[in-house]
Amino acid sequence: MDCLYISLMMATLVIGLFLADDDLDTSRTEHAMEVVHALCLLPSWIRVLQLLQLSKYFGTLLMTICGMVKDALRFFIMVGIFCFAFSCALTPIVFVSASERESHGLLWAFWMIVGDSGGLDKAR
């Protein structure tokens, strides 16, 4: 199965070299080749991760990284809940009229934390 993925990836790369042109717009054929190549990359990376799990050192590292990703996702979920709660509480205070409230919605507090304050500055 691995040989099939690798040979299909290599075939799409070689065919893509012959079908590529200097046009900046991607043709349907070029897009199809990119999609096939990307779909073959996913199982290949999964296979590499499976092989790393067998290693004494990389397996431990992989398990640690998976735990870190879970912790980061939980943190961002908590930040999202926190921002949503504060935007529900602060929207009536910051935006007096109903049209301002409707135009900004409830996600403006999230964008203020992320750093896109342009929308709030334009409203003032």
mmCIF file of C-alpha atoms in Angstrom:
data_model
loop_
_atom_site.group_PDB
_atom_site.id
_atom_site.type_symbol
_atom_site.label_atom_id
_atom_site.label_comp_id
_atom_site.label_asym_id
_atom_site.label_seq_id
_atom_site.Cartn_x
_atom_site.Cartn_y
_atom_site.Cartn_z
ATOM 1 C CA MET A 1 0.000 0.000 0.000
ATOM 2 C CA ASP A 2 2.877 2.341 0.782
ATOM 3 C CA CYS A 3 4.373 1.678 -2.649
ATOM 4 C CA LEU A 4 1.068 2.632 -4.251
ATOM 5 C CA TYR A 5 0.950 5.981 -2.434
ATOM 6 C CA ILE A 6 4.575 6.777 -3.159
ATOM 7 C CA SER A 7 4.348 5.798 -6.832
ATOM 8 C CA LEU A 8 1.139 7.817 -7.259
ATOM 9 C CA MET A 9 2.775 10.843 -5.626
ATOM 10 C CA MET A 10 5.831 10.566 -7.829
ATOM 11 C CA ALA A 11 3.669 10.121 -10.924
ATOM 12 C CA THR A 12 1.668 13.260 -10.146
ATOM 13 C CA LEU A 13 4.879 15.210 -9.602
ATOM 14 C CA VAL A 14 6.359 14.070 -12.921
ATOM 15 C CA ILE A 15 3.111 14.604 -14.851
ATOM 16 C CA GLY A 16 2.732 17.985 -13.146
ATOM 17 C CA LEU A 17 6.165 19.022 -14.412
ATOM 18 C CA PHE A 18 5.113 18.326 -17.996
ATOM 19 C CA LEU A 19 1.672 19.922 -17.694
ATOM 20 C CA ALA A 20 2.768 23.065 -15.845
ATOM 21 C CA ASP A 21 2.819 26.331 -17.730
ATOM 22 C CA ASP A 22 3.811 29.940 -16.998
ATOM 23 C CA ASP A 23 0.216 31.064 -16.521
ATOM 24 C CA LEU A 24 -0.539 32.292 -13.000
ATOM 25 C CA ASP A 25 -4.057 30.872 -13.079
ATOM 26 C CA THR A 26 -4.260 27.204 -12.192
ATOM 27 C CA SER A 27 -5.914 25.056 -14.834
ATOM 28 C CA ARG A 28 -8.321 22.242 -13.987
ATOM 29 C CA THR A 29 -5.683 19.624 -14.792
ATOM 30 C CA GLU A 30 -3.071 21.294 -12.592
ATOM 31 C CA HIS A 31 -5.592 21.567 -9.776
ATOM 32 C CA ALA A 32 -6.503 17.884 -10.139
ATOM 33 C CA MET A 33 -2.815 16.919 -9.957
ATOM 34 C CA GLU A 34 -2.343 19.038 -6.827
ATOM 35 C CA VAL A 35 -5.390 17.452 -5.196
ATOM 36 C CA VAL A 36 -4.204 13.916 -5.972
ATOM 37 C CA HIS A 37 -0.733 14.733 -4.660
ATOM 38 C CA ALA A 38 -2.139 16.267 -1.454
ATOM 39 C CA LEU A 39 -4.448 13.298 -0.875
ATOM 40 C CA CYS A 40 -1.478 10.960 -1.207
ATOM 41 C CA LEU A 41 0.591 13.028 1.214
ATOM 42 C CA LEU A 42 -1.859 12.557 4.080
ATOM 43 C CA PRO A 43 -1.549 8.748 4.343
ATOM 44 C CA SER A 44 2.205 9.054 3.869
ATOM 45 C CA TRP A 45 2.530 11.369 6.856
ATOM 46 C CA ILE A 46 0.282 9.108 8.910
ATOM 47 C CA ARG A 47 2.577 6.208 8.028
ATOM 48 C CA VAL A 48 5.634 8.232 9.083
ATOM 49 C CA LEU A 49 3.964 9.007 12.418
ATOM 50 C CA GLN A 50 3.205 5.309 12.898
ATOM 51 C CA LEU A 51 6.860 4.475 12.313
ATOM 52 C CA LEU A 52 7.936 7.166 14.778
ATOM 53 C CA GLN A 53 5.736 5.587 17.447
ATOM 54 C CA LEU A 54 7.882 2.456 17.328
ATOM 55 C CA SER A 55 11.006 4.401 18.276
ATOM 56 C CA LYS A 56 11.951 4.622 21.936
ATOM 57 C CA TYR A 57 12.672 8.360 21.836
ATOM 58 C CA PHE A 58 10.430 9.640 19.051
ATOM 59 C CA GLY A 59 7.440 7.668 20.330
ATOM 60 C CA THR A 60 7.667 9.426 23.683
ATOM 61 C CA LEU A 61 8.118 12.753 21.922
ATOM 62 C CA LEU A 62 5.101 12.092 19.721
ATOM 63 C CA MET A 63 2.937 11.254 22.725
ATOM 64 C CA THR A 64 4.118 14.425 24.469
ATOM 65 C CA ILE A 65 3.316 16.569 21.433
ATOM 66 C CA CYS A 66 -0.166 15.034 21.174
ATOM 67 C CA GLY A 67 -0.761 15.910 24.828
ATOM 68 C CA MET A 68 0.442 19.457 24.218
ATOM 69 C CA VAL A 69 -1.937 19.834 21.269
ATOM 70 C CA LYS A 70 -4.847 18.625 23.423
ATOM 71 C CA ASP A 71 -3.931 21.136 26.133
ATOM 72 C CA ALA A 72 -3.676 23.958 23.591
ATOM 73 C CA LEU A 73 -7.083 23.082 22.126
ATOM 74 C CA ARG A 74 -8.638 23.077 25.595
ATOM 75 C CA PHE A 75 -7.051 26.465 26.287
ATOM 76 C CA PHE A 76 -8.434 27.968 23.072
ATOM 77 C CA ILE A 77 -11.886 26.576 23.853
ATOM 78 C CA MET A 78 -11.717 28.283 27.256
ATOM 79 C CA VAL A 79 -10.565 31.544 25.621
ATOM 80 C CA GLY A 80 -13.477 31.304 23.179
ATOM 81 C CA ILE A 81 -15.979 30.808 26.002
ATOM 82 C CA PHE A 82 -14.377 33.670 27.940
ATOM 83 C CA CYS A 83 -14.534 36.036 24.938
ATOM 84 C CA PHE A 84 -18.108 35.072 24.114
ATOM 85 C CA ALA A 85 -19.201 35.702 27.715
ATOM 86 C CA PHE A 86 -17.516 39.094 27.849
ATOM 87 C CA SER A 87 -18.887 40.132 24.470
ATOM 88 C CA CYS A 88 -22.401 39.199 25.620
ATOM 89 C CA ALA A 89 -21.908 41.309 28.742
ATOM 90 C CA LEU A 90 -20.112 44.274 27.159
ATOM 91 C CA THR A 91 -22.015 44.651 23.876
ATOM 92 C CA PRO A 92 -24.942 46.551 25.461
ATOM 93 C CA ILE A 93 -22.490 48.810 27.314
ATOM 94 C CA VAL A 94 -20.151 49.632 24.414
ATOM 95 C CA PHE A 95 -22.707 49.847 21.594
ATOM 96 C CA VAL A 96 -25.749 51.904 22.549
ATOM 97 C CA SER A 97 -27.944 51.624 19.465
ATOM 98 C CA ALA A 98 -29.395 48.393 18.161
ATOM 99 C CA SER A 99 -27.933 48.974 14.684
ATOM 100 C CA GLU A 100 -24.397 49.160 16.125
ATOM 101 C CA ARG A 101 -24.989 45.969 18.096
ATOM 102 C CA GLU A 102 -26.270 44.197 15.006
ATOM 103 C CA SER A 103 -23.377 45.378 12.834
ATOM 104 C CA HIS A 104 -20.695 44.209 15.284
ATOM 105 C CA GLY A 105 -22.319 40.999 16.468
ATOM 106 C CA LEU A 106 -20.958 39.035 19.408
ATOM 107 C CA LEU A 107 -17.535 38.032 18.093
ATOM 108 C CA TRP A 108 -15.980 41.503 18.327
ATOM 109 C CA ALA A 109 -14.378 40.700 21.720
ATOM 110 C CA PHE A 110 -12.550 37.731 20.202
ATOM 111 C CA TRP A 111 -11.136 39.934 17.455
ATOM 112 C CA MET A 112 -10.078 42.521 20.036
ATOM 113 C CA ILE A 113 -8.020 39.854 21.849
ATOM 114 C CA VAL A 114 -6.576 38.517 18.591
ATOM 115 C CA GLY A 115 -5.612 42.044 17.546
ATOM 116 C CA ASP A 116 -7.965 43.181 14.788
ATOM 117 C CA SER A 117 -9.310 46.340 16.375
ATOM 118 C CA GLY A 118 -9.972 48.080 13.044
ATOM 119 C CA GLY A 119 -13.672 47.308 13.164
ATOM 120 C CA LEU A 120 -14.123 48.944 16.561
ATOM 121 C CA ASP A 121 -12.115 52.045 15.575
ATOM 122 C CA LYS A 122 -14.281 52.564 12.483
ATOM 123 C CA ALA A 123 -17.432 52.383 14.599
ATOM 124 C CA ARG A 124 -16.287 55.249 16.813
#
